[in-house]
Each structure stands twice: as structure tokens, then as C-alpha cells.
Short mmCIF file of C-alpha atoms in Angstrom, two decimals:
data_model
loop_
_atom_site.label_atom_id
_atom_site.label_comp_id
_atom_site.label_asym_id
_atom_site.label_seq_id
_atom_site.Cartn_x
_atom_site.Cartn_y
_atom_site.Cartn_z
CA MET P 1 37.69 2.99 -19.75
CA SER P 2 36.08 3.37 -16.30
CA LEU P 3 35.93 0.57 -13.75
CA THR P 4 32.14 0.45 -14.24
CA GLN P 5 32.55 -0.13 -17.98
CA ILE P 6 34.92 -3.01 -17.27
CA ILE P 7 32.80 -4.64 -14.54
CA GLY P 8 29.62 -3.93 -16.50
CA LYS P 9 30.60 -6.54 -19.09
CA VAL P 10 29.91 -9.22 -16.46
CA PHE P 11 26.22 -8.25 -16.52
CA VAL P 12 25.70 -8.32 -20.30
CA PRO P 13 24.82 -12.05 -20.62
CA ARG P 14 22.19 -11.71 -17.91
CA GLN P 15 20.76 -8.59 -19.54
CA HIS P 16 20.15 -10.68 -22.67
CA ALA P 17 18.76 -13.63 -20.66
CA LEU P 18 16.17 -11.34 -19.03
CA GLU P 19 14.59 -10.86 -22.44
CA LYS P 20 12.93 -14.27 -21.93
CA HIS P 21 10.67 -12.57 -19.39
CA GLN P 22 8.96 -10.75 -22.26
CA ASN P 23 6.92 -13.70 -23.52
CA GLY P 24 8.29 -16.90 -21.97
CA GLY P 25 6.84 -16.59 -18.48
CA GLU P 26 4.88 -19.84 -18.40
CA ALA P 27 7.82 -21.92 -19.65
CA LEU P 28 10.18 -20.31 -17.14
CA GLN P 29 7.80 -21.00 -14.26
CA ARG P 30 7.09 -24.60 -15.23
CA ALA P 31 10.86 -25.20 -15.37
CA VAL P 32 11.28 -23.69 -11.89
CA LEU P 33 8.58 -25.94 -10.44
CA GLU P 34 10.14 -29.05 -11.99
CA HIS P 35 13.55 -28.08 -10.59
CA LEU P 36 12.17 -27.49 -7.07
CA ILE P 37 10.29 -30.81 -7.03
CA GLN P 38 13.28 -32.79 -8.28
CA LYS P 39 15.65 -31.15 -5.81
CA ALA P 40 13.40 -31.76 -2.78
CA LYS P 41 11.84 -35.16 -3.61
CA ASP P 42 14.04 -36.99 -1.11
CA THR P 43 13.39 -34.59 1.77
CA GLU P 44 10.96 -35.55 4.49
CA TYR P 45 8.39 -33.10 3.11
CA GLY P 46 8.95 -34.39 -0.41
CA ARG P 47 8.38 -38.00 0.62
CA ASP P 48 5.30 -37.13 2.69
CA HIS P 49 3.76 -35.32 -0.28
CA ALA P 50 4.70 -37.77 -3.03
CA PHE P 51 7.03 -35.44 -4.90
CA ASP P 52 8.38 -38.38 -6.90
CA SER P 53 4.92 -38.83 -8.48
CA ILE P 54 4.48 -35.19 -9.52
CA LYS P 55 4.65 -34.72 -13.30
CA GLY P 56 3.39 -31.15 -13.57
CA TYR P 57 1.44 -28.31 -12.01
CA ASP P 58 -1.88 -30.16 -11.67
CA ASP P 59 -0.18 -33.03 -9.82
CA TYR P 60 1.56 -30.53 -7.55
CA VAL P 61 -1.75 -28.92 -6.61
CA GLY P 62 -3.18 -32.34 -5.82
CA CYS P 63 -0.27 -33.37 -3.60
CA VAL P 64 0.61 -30.21 -1.69
CA PRO P 65 -1.77 -28.05 0.37
CA VAL P 66 -1.60 -24.27 0.65
CA ASN P 67 0.33 -23.41 3.82
CA THR P 68 0.69 -20.55 6.24
CA TYR P 69 3.54 -20.25 8.71
CA GLU P 70 1.49 -22.13 11.28
CA GLU P 71 1.46 -25.27 9.14
CA LEU P 72 5.23 -25.20 8.55
CA LYS P 73 6.57 -23.86 11.84
CA GLY P 74 6.97 -27.31 13.43
CA ASP P 75 9.22 -28.43 10.59
CA ILE P 76 11.06 -25.10 10.62
CA ASP P 77 11.76 -25.40 14.34
CA ARG P 78 13.20 -28.87 13.81
CA MET P 79 15.44 -27.39 11.12
CA ARG P 80 16.50 -24.67 13.55
CA GLN P 81 17.44 -27.41 16.03
CA GLY P 82 19.85 -28.82 13.45
CA GLU P 83 17.82 -31.57 11.76
CA THR P 84 18.56 -32.09 8.07
CA ASP P 85 16.57 -32.87 4.92
CA ILE P 86 13.25 -31.64 6.34
CA LEU P 87 11.85 -29.01 3.95
CA TRP P 88 14.96 -28.69 1.78
CA PRO P 89 18.00 -30.92 1.29
CA GLY P 90 20.81 -30.62 3.81
CA ARG P 91 21.13 -28.44 6.89
CA THR P 92 19.81 -24.89 6.87
CA LYS P 93 21.95 -22.57 8.98
CA TRP P 94 20.30 -19.17 8.50
CA TYR P 95 16.83 -17.92 9.44
CA ALA P 96 15.34 -14.53 8.66
CA LYS P 97 13.37 -13.35 11.65
CA SER P 98 10.10 -11.69 10.70
CA SER P 99 7.77 -10.47 13.40
CA GLY P 100 4.88 -10.17 11.00
CA THR P 101 3.12 -6.87 11.14
CA THR P 102 -0.13 -7.57 12.92
CA ASN P 103 1.15 -9.30 16.06
CA ASP P 104 4.31 -9.77 18.08
CA LYS P 105 4.80 -13.42 17.24
CA SER P 106 8.10 -14.01 15.45
CA LYS P 107 8.42 -16.02 12.29
CA PHE P 108 11.69 -17.68 11.34
CA ILE P 109 11.99 -17.99 7.58
CA PRO P 110 14.60 -20.52 6.40
CA VAL P 111 17.32 -19.08 4.17
CA THR P 112 19.05 -22.04 2.56
CA GLN P 113 22.34 -21.94 0.70
CA ASP P 114 20.44 -22.48 -2.56
CA GLY P 115 17.92 -19.78 -1.71
CA LEU P 116 20.63 -17.36 -0.71
CA HIS P 117 22.30 -17.61 -4.10
CA ASP P 118 19.51 -18.39 -6.59
CA ILE P 119 16.94 -16.01 -5.06
CA HIS P 120 18.36 -13.23 -2.90
CA TYR P 121 21.77 -12.65 -4.47
CA ALA P 122 20.29 -13.30 -7.92
CA GLY P 123 17.90 -10.44 -7.28
CA GLY P 124 20.70 -8.12 -6.25
CA PHE P 125 22.70 -9.05 -9.34
CA ASP P 126 19.71 -8.47 -11.62
CA SER P 127 18.97 -5.12 -10.01
CA VAL P 128 22.42 -3.93 -11.03
CA ALA P 129 22.13 -5.56 -14.47
CA ILE P 130 18.85 -3.75 -15.19
CA TYR P 131 20.14 -0.45 -13.79
CA LEU P 132 23.25 -0.58 -15.98
CA ARG P 133 21.15 -1.47 -19.02
CA ASN P 134 18.97 1.58 -18.41
CA ASN P 135 21.91 3.85 -17.58
CA PRO P 136 24.84 3.07 -19.91
CA MET P 137 26.79 6.13 -18.72
CA SER P 138 26.70 4.99 -15.09
CA ARG P 139 29.82 5.14 -12.90
CA LEU P 140 28.29 2.84 -10.28
CA PHE P 141 31.43 0.80 -9.60
CA ASP P 142 33.77 3.78 -9.60
CA GLY P 143 32.75 4.41 -6.00
CA ARG P 144 31.33 2.65 -2.95
CA ALA P 145 27.95 1.11 -2.20
CA LEU P 146 26.30 1.91 1.12
CA ILE P 147 24.17 -1.04 2.18
CA LEU P 148 21.98 -0.51 5.22
CA GLY P 149 21.09 -3.68 7.08
CA GLY P 150 19.90 -5.09 10.38
CA SER P 151 21.52 -7.44 12.87
CA HIS P 152 21.62 -11.13 13.71
CA ALA P 153 22.19 -13.41 16.69
CA PRO P 154 23.10 -17.07 17.27
CA ASN P 155 20.34 -19.58 16.50
CA TYR P 156 19.85 -21.93 19.48
CA ASN P 157 23.62 -21.57 20.01
CA LEU P 158 24.26 -23.97 17.14
CA PRO P 159 27.71 -23.41 15.61
CA GLY P 160 27.53 -21.29 12.46
CA SER P 161 23.74 -20.94 12.65
CA LEU P 162 22.25 -17.45 12.73
CA VAL P 163 18.85 -15.81 13.07
CA GLY P 164 18.09 -12.16 12.35
CA ASP P 165 17.16 -9.63 9.70
CA LEU P 166 17.47 -10.92 6.15
CA SER P 167 19.70 -7.96 5.33
CA ALA P 168 22.13 -9.02 8.07
CA ILE P 169 22.22 -12.57 6.73
CA LEU P 170 23.00 -11.24 3.26
CA ILE P 171 25.80 -9.03 4.60
CA GLU P 172 27.22 -11.88 6.69
CA ASN P 173 27.42 -14.20 3.67
CA ILE P 174 28.36 -11.72 0.96
CA ASN P 175 31.39 -12.42 -1.22
CA PRO P 176 34.43 -10.96 0.60
CA LEU P 177 35.36 -9.09 -2.59
CA ALA P 178 32.16 -7.08 -2.25
CA ASN P 179 33.43 -5.68 1.04
CA LEU P 180 36.10 -3.84 -0.93
CA VAL P 181 33.45 -1.66 -2.59
CA ARG P 182 30.88 -1.28 0.17
CA VAL P 183 30.45 0.71 3.37
CA PRO P 184 30.16 0.57 6.31
CA LYS P 185 32.54 -2.05 7.61
CA LYS P 186 30.90 -5.34 8.51
CA SER P 187 31.14 -4.91 12.29
CA THR P 188 29.29 -1.60 12.03
CA ALA P 189 26.69 -2.89 9.58
CA LEU P 190 25.69 -5.70 11.95
CA LEU P 191 25.35 -3.65 15.16
CA SER P 192 22.03 -4.30 16.89
CA ASP P 193 21.53 -0.82 18.40
CA PHE P 194 20.17 1.19 15.46
CA GLU P 195 20.82 4.59 17.01
CA VAL P 196 24.49 3.76 17.64
CA LYS P 197 24.76 2.12 14.23
CA ARG P 198 23.19 5.10 12.47
CA ASP P 199 25.80 7.44 13.93
CA ARG P 200 28.72 5.16 13.13
CA ILE P 201 27.56 4.52 9.57
CA ALA P 202 27.21 8.26 8.99
CA ARG P 203 30.73 8.92 10.25
CA GLU P 204 32.28 6.05 8.29
CA ALA P 205 30.47 6.82 5.05
CA MET P 206 30.71 10.60 4.91
CA THR P 207 34.36 10.54 3.80
CA LYS P 208 33.87 7.87 1.13
CA ASN P 209 32.97 8.26 -2.55
CA VAL P 210 29.52 6.66 -2.34
CA THR P 211 27.75 6.25 -5.69
CA ASN P 212 24.80 4.07 -4.65
CA ILE P 213 22.75 3.28 -1.56
CA SER P 214 20.50 0.33 -0.72
CA GLY P 215 17.98 -0.13 2.07
CA VAL P 216 14.55 0.57 3.50
CA PRO P 217 13.56 4.22 2.74
CA SER P 218 12.57 5.12 6.31
CA TRP P 219 15.77 3.87 7.96
CA MET P 220 18.00 5.15 5.17
CA LEU P 221 16.46 8.61 5.52
CA SER P 222 17.14 8.52 9.25
CA MET P 223 20.82 7.69 8.64
CA LEU P 224 21.22 10.32 5.91
CA THR P 225 19.61 12.95 8.12
CA ARG P 226 22.11 12.13 10.84
CA MET P 227 24.98 12.47 8.34
CA MET P 228 23.69 15.89 7.30
CA GLU P 229 23.68 16.94 10.96
CA ILE P 230 27.28 15.80 11.45
CA THR P 231 28.61 17.38 8.25
CA GLY P 232 26.54 20.54 8.41
CA LYS P 233 25.61 20.09 4.76
CA THR P 234 22.19 20.67 3.24
CA HIS P 235 22.18 18.34 0.25
CA LEU P 236 23.52 14.82 -0.03
CA GLU P 237 25.52 15.52 -3.18
CA GLU P 238 27.60 17.99 -1.15
CA VAL P 239 28.88 14.96 0.76
CA TRP P 240 28.72 12.43 -2.06
CA PRO P 241 29.04 14.33 -5.36
CA ASN P 242 28.82 11.13 -7.41
CA ILE P 243 25.69 9.64 -5.81
CA GLU P 244 23.48 8.32 -8.61
CA VAL P 245 20.99 5.66 -7.43
CA PHE P 246 18.98 4.43 -4.45
CA PHE P 247 17.92 0.76 -4.61
CA HIS P 248 15.00 0.74 -2.19
CA GLY P 249 12.38 -1.67 -0.91
CA GLY P 250 10.64 -2.90 2.22
CA VAL P 251 8.05 -0.11 2.42
CA ALA P 252 6.26 2.03 -0.14
CA PHE P 253 8.43 4.90 -1.33
CA THR P 254 5.56 7.35 -1.83
CA PRO P 255 5.58 8.91 1.67
CA TYR P 256 9.32 9.55 1.45
CA ARG P 257 9.69 10.68 -2.16
CA GLU P 258 9.48 14.44 -1.55
CA GLN P 259 11.89 14.25 1.38
CA TYR P 260 14.46 12.49 -0.77
CA LYS P 261 13.95 15.02 -3.56
CA ARG P 262 14.64 17.81 -1.08
CA LEU P 263 17.69 16.03 0.30
CA ILE P 264 19.11 15.00 -3.09
CA THR P 265 18.71 17.72 -5.70
CA SER P 266 21.03 16.27 -8.35
CA PRO P 267 19.22 15.71 -11.69
CA ASN P 268 21.37 12.61 -12.13
CA MET P 269 19.81 10.80 -9.15
CA HIS P 270 17.81 7.63 -9.86
CA TYR P 271 15.44 5.58 -7.72
CA MET P 272 14.86 1.90 -8.32
CA GLU P 273 12.34 -0.15 -6.36
CA THR P 274 12.89 -3.81 -5.53
CA TYR P 275 10.65 -6.36 -3.83
CA ASN P 276 13.00 -8.28 -1.57
CA ALA P 277 11.27 -9.89 1.41
CA SER P 278 12.44 -12.37 4.03
CA GLU P 279 10.74 -15.07 1.98
CA GLY P 280 12.38 -14.20 -1.32
CA PHE P 281 13.33 -11.66 -3.97
CA PHE P 282 10.35 -11.25 -6.27
CA GLY P 283 10.40 -8.05 -8.31
CA ILE P 284 12.55 -5.29 -9.80
CA GLN P 285 11.50 -1.97 -11.31
CA ASP P 286 12.87 -2.39 -14.83
CA ASP P 287 11.51 0.85 -16.32
CA PRO P 288 12.18 4.12 -14.45
CA THR P 289 9.06 5.67 -16.02
CA ASP P 290 6.81 2.85 -14.73
CA LYS P 291 6.33 2.28 -10.99
CA SER P 292 5.38 -1.37 -11.52
CA MET P 293 7.97 -4.10 -11.11
CA LEU P 294 9.01 -7.01 -13.31
CA LEU P 295 8.16 -10.35 -11.67
CA MET P 296 11.35 -12.40 -11.56
CA LEU P 297 10.43 -15.77 -13.04
CA ASP P 298 13.62 -17.82 -13.26
CA TYR P 299 14.82 -17.72 -9.66
CA GLY P 300 14.13 -20.49 -7.16
CA VAL P 301 10.54 -19.28 -6.73
CA PHE P 302 7.35 -20.75 -8.20
CA TYR P 303 4.35 -18.43 -7.94
CA GLU P 304 0.63 -18.94 -7.49
CA PHE P 305 -2.03 -16.33 -6.84
CA ILE P 306 -5.27 -16.34 -4.85
CA PRO P 307 -7.90 -13.95 -6.27
CA MET P 308 -8.93 -11.74 -3.35
CA ASP P 309 -12.48 -11.54 -4.68
CA SER P 310 -12.83 -15.32 -4.72
CA GLU P 311 -14.86 -17.13 -2.06
CA THR P 312 -13.10 -20.44 -2.69
CA ARG P 313 -9.59 -18.94 -2.28
CA GLN P 314 -8.19 -21.43 -4.76
CA PRO P 315 -4.76 -20.42 -6.10
CA ILE P 316 -4.18 -20.11 -9.84
CA PRO P 317 -0.85 -20.31 -11.69
CA LEU P 318 0.87 -17.29 -13.18
CA TRP P 319 -0.39 -17.98 -16.71
CA GLU P 320 -4.01 -17.55 -15.58
CA VAL P 321 -3.75 -14.17 -13.86
CA GLU P 322 -5.45 -11.02 -15.16
CA THR P 323 -4.47 -7.39 -14.92
CA GLY P 324 -6.20 -5.08 -12.46
CA LYS P 325 -7.23 -7.79 -10.00
CA ASN P 326 -6.04 -8.07 -6.43
CA TYR P 327 -4.19 -11.32 -5.66
CA ALA P 328 -2.63 -12.83 -2.56
CA MET P 329 0.76 -14.29 -3.42
CA VAL P 330 1.58 -17.95 -2.79
CA ILE P 331 5.17 -19.14 -3.27
CA SER P 332 7.17 -22.36 -3.40
CA THR P 333 10.90 -21.77 -3.02
CA SER P 334 14.34 -23.27 -2.75
CA CYS P 335 14.26 -22.21 0.89
CA GLY P 336 11.71 -24.96 1.58
CA LEU P 337 8.53 -22.88 1.62
CA TRP P 338 5.89 -25.01 -0.13
CA ARG P 339 2.74 -23.29 -1.42
CA TYR P 340 3.32 -20.71 1.26
CA GLU P 341 0.95 -17.75 1.53
CA ILE P 342 3.32 -14.85 2.04
CA GLY P 343 0.74 -12.31 3.22
CA ASP P 344 1.32 -9.71 0.49
CA THR P 345 -1.21 -8.74 -2.16
CA ILE P 346 -0.34 -7.57 -5.66
CA GLN P 347 -2.03 -6.34 -8.82
CA PHE P 348 -0.70 -7.11 -12.28
CA THR P 349 -0.33 -4.16 -14.62
CA SER P 350 0.87 -6.31 -17.52
CA THR P 351 1.04 -9.99 -18.46
CA ASN P 352 3.52 -9.65 -21.31
CA PRO P 353 5.85 -9.31 -19.53
CA TYR P 354 4.42 -9.99 -16.07
CA LYS P 355 4.63 -6.72 -14.16
CA PHE P 356 2.90 -5.79 -10.93
CA ILE P 357 2.52 -3.37 -8.06
CA ILE P 358 2.31 -4.29 -4.38
CA SER P 359 -1.22 -3.43 -3.31
CA GLY P 360 -0.95 -4.31 0.38
CA ARG P 361 -1.01 -7.16 2.85
CA THR P 362 -3.70 -9.79 3.28
CA LYS P 363 -3.97 -8.65 6.90
CA HIS P 364 -3.35 -4.97 6.16
CA PHE P 365 -6.68 -3.51 5.17
CA ILE P 366 -9.73 -1.95 6.73
CA ASN P 367 -12.99 -3.69 6.02
CA ALA P 368 -14.85 -3.03 9.25
CA PHE P 369 -17.88 -1.64 7.40
CA GLY P 370 -17.59 -3.23 3.94
CA GLU P 371 -15.29 -0.50 2.57
CA GLU P 372 -12.38 -2.83 1.62
CA LEU P 373 -9.70 -0.15 1.92
CA ILE P 374 -6.25 -1.50 0.96
CA VAL P 375 -2.77 -0.04 1.37
CA ASP P 376 -2.51 0.95 -2.28
CA ASN P 377 -5.65 3.09 -1.84
CA ALA P 378 -4.13 4.70 1.23
CA GLU P 379 -0.86 5.48 -0.54
CA GLN P 380 -2.67 7.04 -3.50
CA GLY P 381 -4.91 9.10 -1.25
CA LEU P 382 -2.05 10.42 0.85
CA ALA P 383 0.04 11.21 -2.23
CA TYR P 384 -2.85 13.28 -3.63
CA ALA P 385 -3.44 15.16 -0.37
CA CYS P 386 0.28 15.88 -0.05
CA GLU P 387 0.50 17.10 -3.62
CA GLN P 388 -2.43 19.46 -3.13
CA THR P 389 -1.28 20.90 0.19
CA GLY P 390 2.51 20.69 0.01
CA ALA P 391 2.54 18.44 3.07
CA GLU P 392 4.87 15.48 3.60
CA VAL P 393 3.98 12.33 5.52
CA LEU P 394 6.72 10.53 7.41
CA GLU P 395 4.73 7.68 9.01
CA TYR P 396 1.09 6.75 9.39
CA THR P 397 -1.35 4.10 10.47
CA ALA P 398 -5.14 3.90 10.24
CA ALA P 399 -7.84 1.89 11.98
CA PRO P 400 -11.61 1.92 12.31
CA VAL P 401 -13.53 3.68 15.05
CA PHE P 402 -16.45 1.35 15.55
CA MET P 403 -20.09 2.36 15.86
CA ASP P 404 -21.13 4.32 18.90
CA ALA P 405 -24.60 4.50 20.43
CA ASN P 406 -25.73 6.69 17.53
CA ALA P 407 -24.41 4.18 14.93
CA LYS P 408 -21.63 6.58 13.97
CA CYS P 409 -18.33 5.16 12.76
CA ARG P 410 -15.27 6.42 10.92
CA HIS P 411 -11.66 5.77 10.02
CA GLN P 412 -9.04 7.26 12.30
CA TRP P 413 -5.65 8.14 10.79
CA LEU P 414 -2.63 8.76 12.98
CA ILE P 415 -0.12 10.69 10.85
CA GLU P 416 3.38 11.94 11.66
CA PHE P 417 4.08 14.77 9.23
CA SER P 418 7.62 15.73 8.25
CA LYS P 419 6.05 18.82 6.72
CA ARG P 420 2.72 19.79 8.22
CA PRO P 421 -0.12 21.03 6.00
CA ALA P 422 -1.32 24.53 6.74
CA ASP P 423 -4.81 23.16 7.30
CA VAL P 424 -5.08 19.59 8.59
CA GLN P 425 -8.82 19.56 8.06
CA GLN P 426 -8.34 20.43 4.39
CA PHE P 427 -5.79 17.62 4.16
CA ALA P 428 -8.33 15.21 5.67
CA ALA P 429 -11.01 16.36 3.22
CA LEU P 430 -8.70 15.85 0.24
CA LEU P 431 -7.67 12.40 1.48
CA ASP P 432 -11.28 11.40 2.04
CA ARG P 433 -12.35 12.65 -1.40
CA ARG P 434 -9.52 10.84 -3.17
CA LEU P 435 -10.28 7.58 -1.38
CA GLN P 436 -13.86 7.82 -2.62
CA GLU P 437 -12.63 8.41 -6.17
CA ILE P 438 -10.41 5.33 -6.26
CA ASN P 439 -12.45 2.92 -4.11
CA SER P 440 -16.11 2.45 -4.99
CA ASP P 441 -16.82 0.44 -1.82
CA TYR P 442 -15.43 3.24 0.34
CA GLU P 443 -17.47 5.74 -1.69
CA ALA P 444 -20.65 3.72 -1.19
CA LYS P 445 -20.14 3.52 2.58
CA ARG P 446 -19.42 7.26 2.74
CA TYR P 447 -22.61 8.14 0.84
CA LYS P 448 -24.32 10.99 2.74
CA ASP P 449 -22.41 9.94 5.87
CA ILE P 450 -25.05 7.30 6.46
CA THR P 451 -22.70 4.40 7.24
CA LEU P 452 -19.20 5.83 7.42
CA GLN P 453 -18.48 9.32 8.68
CA HIS P 454 -15.76 11.64 7.43
CA LEU P 455 -12.32 10.32 8.36
CA GLU P 456 -10.45 11.77 11.34
CA ILE P 457 -6.77 12.72 11.37
CA VAL P 458 -4.80 12.71 14.62
CA GLU P 459 -1.41 14.41 14.34
CA ALA P 460 1.34 12.25 15.82
CA ARG P 461 4.12 13.90 17.75
CA GLN P 462 7.58 13.78 16.21
CA GLY P 463 9.28 10.43 16.78
CA LEU P 464 6.14 8.64 17.98
CA PHE P 465 6.36 5.75 15.53
CA ASN P 466 10.09 5.28 16.14
CA ASP P 467 9.44 5.24 19.89
CA TRP P 468 6.76 2.57 19.38
CA LEU P 469 9.15 0.44 17.31
CA LYS P 470 11.97 0.95 19.81
CA LEU P 471 9.82 -0.26 22.71
CA ARG P 472 9.28 -3.48 20.74
CA GLY P 473 12.93 -3.92 19.83
CA LYS P 474 12.13 -3.25 16.17
CA LEU P 475 14.00 -0.01 15.50
CA GLY P 476 15.96 -0.27 12.26
CA GLY P 477 16.45 -3.20 9.92
CA GLN P 478 13.42 -4.23 7.90
CA HIS P 479 10.84 -3.52 10.58
CA LYS P 480 7.98 -1.26 9.66
CA VAL P 481 4.79 0.22 11.03
CA PRO P 482 1.48 -1.50 10.17
CA ARG P 483 -0.33 0.84 7.78
CA LEU P 484 -3.94 -0.35 7.93
CA SER P 485 -5.62 -2.66 10.39
CA ASN P 486 -9.11 -3.93 11.07
CA SER P 487 -8.35 -3.94 14.80
CA ARG P 488 -7.44 -1.01 17.00
CA ASP P 489 -4.63 -2.75 18.90
CA THR P 490 -1.74 -0.91 17.20
CA MET P 491 -3.65 2.38 17.16
CA GLU P 492 -4.41 2.25 20.88
CA GLN P 493 -0.78 1.44 21.71
CA LEU P 494 0.39 4.42 19.68
CA LEU P 495 -2.22 6.78 21.11
CA ALA P 496 -1.23 5.74 24.65
CA LEU P 497 2.39 6.53 23.81
CA GLN P 498 1.35 9.86 22.29
CA LYS P 499 0.16 11.16 25.65
#
């Protein structure tokens, strides 16, 4: 019996418990809300918002407003200074630093002890449980796990308090036994200089029997490419013959899929998407034939959803959502985030069980001319153009070019290709056509070029996006390039760096 078969027995009870997600979503979520309210009723926030009087969801809506980071940051800063029982019971020692993706202002998301274990680590455990359920012949635990993470630093110099990438916080607090089956060593994993870390990880990992890797696709690809350079190998399975799965998240996998297929040619390789953000662990791809993810309903997260087509922007509970609609996600968590608008948008593909895709960010869209282009549209359009031309996109961003004196306007796409199309203009035409097919508002604005002209593609030089991130101290970790924006700020910065 293999080590995986022995360890796999630990996951069987949870595999059975996950069956409740099939048709018990409302009951699971109501139980989560009750637990959160009871746990936090004696905190300062709980007292100020009459948690002890809340008997159910309707009461909760009446007592607690919808919040953005701006509304909670004063309380969070007090927590960072060491104050206790503010948003969640006790003292919170860890904070996930998130720069946001539309400005340089940092956000510090509390990561409580409860949240660490009943949200983030629960998600990691369930990812493995689901993978083993789907792959009973797996040898996952017969080798090492390579976990790619960021770095952290002291928080206000308070003893034992840290601020940094969520991945670094998870590595710092992981069960010591897990270090026996993971690479790289902790000191390497938490290095702040990504370029140094990438090289050291490659050298430490290339001699190990790695069976699974976890991380953000863009940064993982960078590390794997470096390892190929060092070893002189062409395919990853030449270095790690038993590699079998990549648990990925943080950015859409679509732009990187073909590059991974070229790097890893083994027919036994699997890819499993997760939705693990600084604010919580929300979704896991439970069916390898379906790109949508299962919404995790029994963690320390209560969900609400704001219909993006609603003028009132009133959140609705999970049991009122519909498939095919675009929703902004609102969460209440055991990290002390109360009715917090996370900034991501999703679309449900199923309500029995509740499954969804990430459609974009509430601030990541282009609607300069009424076209309402979202990230999911962009990903579909690029995937189609790549498929038709054999091109591969490494990074991209897009922004509007506003009307000139002749009332001409367009979308400008800055694309760094890892494999350039033979004809960039043909690629642009295919992208434009596909966007019209999947977005009726974009199609209407493109009608006869009256409002919106044909999109423009600017080819980015190699390494441009990494250089932009490096200048902002955001190379590596969970940092990513803004994909779509209504403003030209990011685009102009990148174009200036292109010269």
C-alpha cells in the first residue's frame, strides 16, 4: 500500500461531508451566519451593531451595512496596533497585504487564527480531498509538494505580528509536519527578492521527487522556466517524472494553458483551479471537465451577492441567486470582515450545487462608451484568437482611447506574447469579432464603427509587465497586472516603460 493510500484515508470523511453541498446550500450558509454572529457578539463591532439581537438573515441585513475597505480600515489599523476584540475576538497577529489592482494604496486584510484554520487551511485540505476523490490512483503523497509563496515583514514591530502576502502567512503558520513533504525550505520560500528566490527554489527543487505544485500560474511558470534553464531539460517530467497536478489560482489560467501544455507533456498531468484570495478561500474546481468551481459553503464565510445590473445595489443571499447573471461578491468572515465587498465578480453556472466562474473585478472592466467589457469576455476573446492563430499570450492589459476631435475612440490592448502570431492584425480582428459575439453591448457600440472603432493591439516588449511590477515592488507573490481598466493610468505607465 502506497503512502498516498494510507494518508488518503484521512480525507474520506470530508469527501462524504462535501456531499451536503449538492442540495443543502441554504442550510449550510444560515448555520455559518449564526456561528459568526454568536462568536463575534461581544466584540466592539458586534456590540455596536447589536449582534446579540440578530435572529436571522433579515435581522443581520438591518443591523450591518455593506462595507468596503475604507469603512473598516480604521478598525483594522487599531487591530494592527495590538488592540483586541475589535472586529473578531482576541488579538489578530497576521495581516495579508493587498495592494488592490487599480491603485497603489495597500490594504491590510486581517487573518485571524480562526480564519486561518476554518477558511484558508480548510480550503487547502478540501482541494486535496476533492483531487484524491477524482483520482483514486494518485501517488500525491509519495513525493514532495512545491508551494510557491510570497514574503512577509514585521507588523508595526509588534512581537509575533506579521504583514505580507497571504501565501507567506500560510507557509509561516503551516503544521511543521507539512515541511517534511514540501519544498523549498522555509527560509527560501519566504525570501522577498523574487528573482533570487526563483533561482534558489529551482535549485532546491530540481533534485526532489515533486508530485504536485501550488501557486499563481504566472510566477510558477517563471520559476519552472528557470529550472529548465539550469537543468538543460525540455519538459518538466524529465526533472520530475512523477509530477501529476498543479493547484493554481490568483489569475486566470487561460493565457498560460498552452505554455504549461508545452512544458508538461505527460498525459497524467492534472490542473485544478482554486479561488483563494487574501480575504478568504471561496471555491474549488471539483470536476476536471468543468471549468466552474464549487462554492465552499461551510467554512467561516457567509456570502451575499450584488446583482451588477441592479441600480439599487442591494445584496441578496445565496439562495436567491440565478445562473448566468453577473454578481459582485460580499462576504462576512471569521477574519472580521463584515458584509465586505471583496471587489470580485462571479457568475453562477449552477445552483444545485452552487458552482461559479470568476467573471472579473468590480473595478476591472471597460465601460467608457457603454460597452461593459468584463475580464471574462477578454479571456474568452483572447483564447479564441490564440486558438485560431497558434499564438500564446503571456500578459496583457487593455484600456480605452477616448474620443478625439473626430469623435473616434477605441480599445487599446497592450499584449506581451510568449508566442507571437504570424499576423498581429489578423489576431486583432479575431479578438474583436469574438468580443462582439459574446458581448452584445460591445457589438452594439462597434456597429459600423460609428461609436467604437476597431481595437488596437500594441505589442509589448519581452519582460515589460515584470519590469512594471518590479518597479512597484510587486514582483512575485500574489501580485498581478490589472487586465481591464476604465482609466489609462496603468496603460500610460506601461507604454512609458516600453520606450
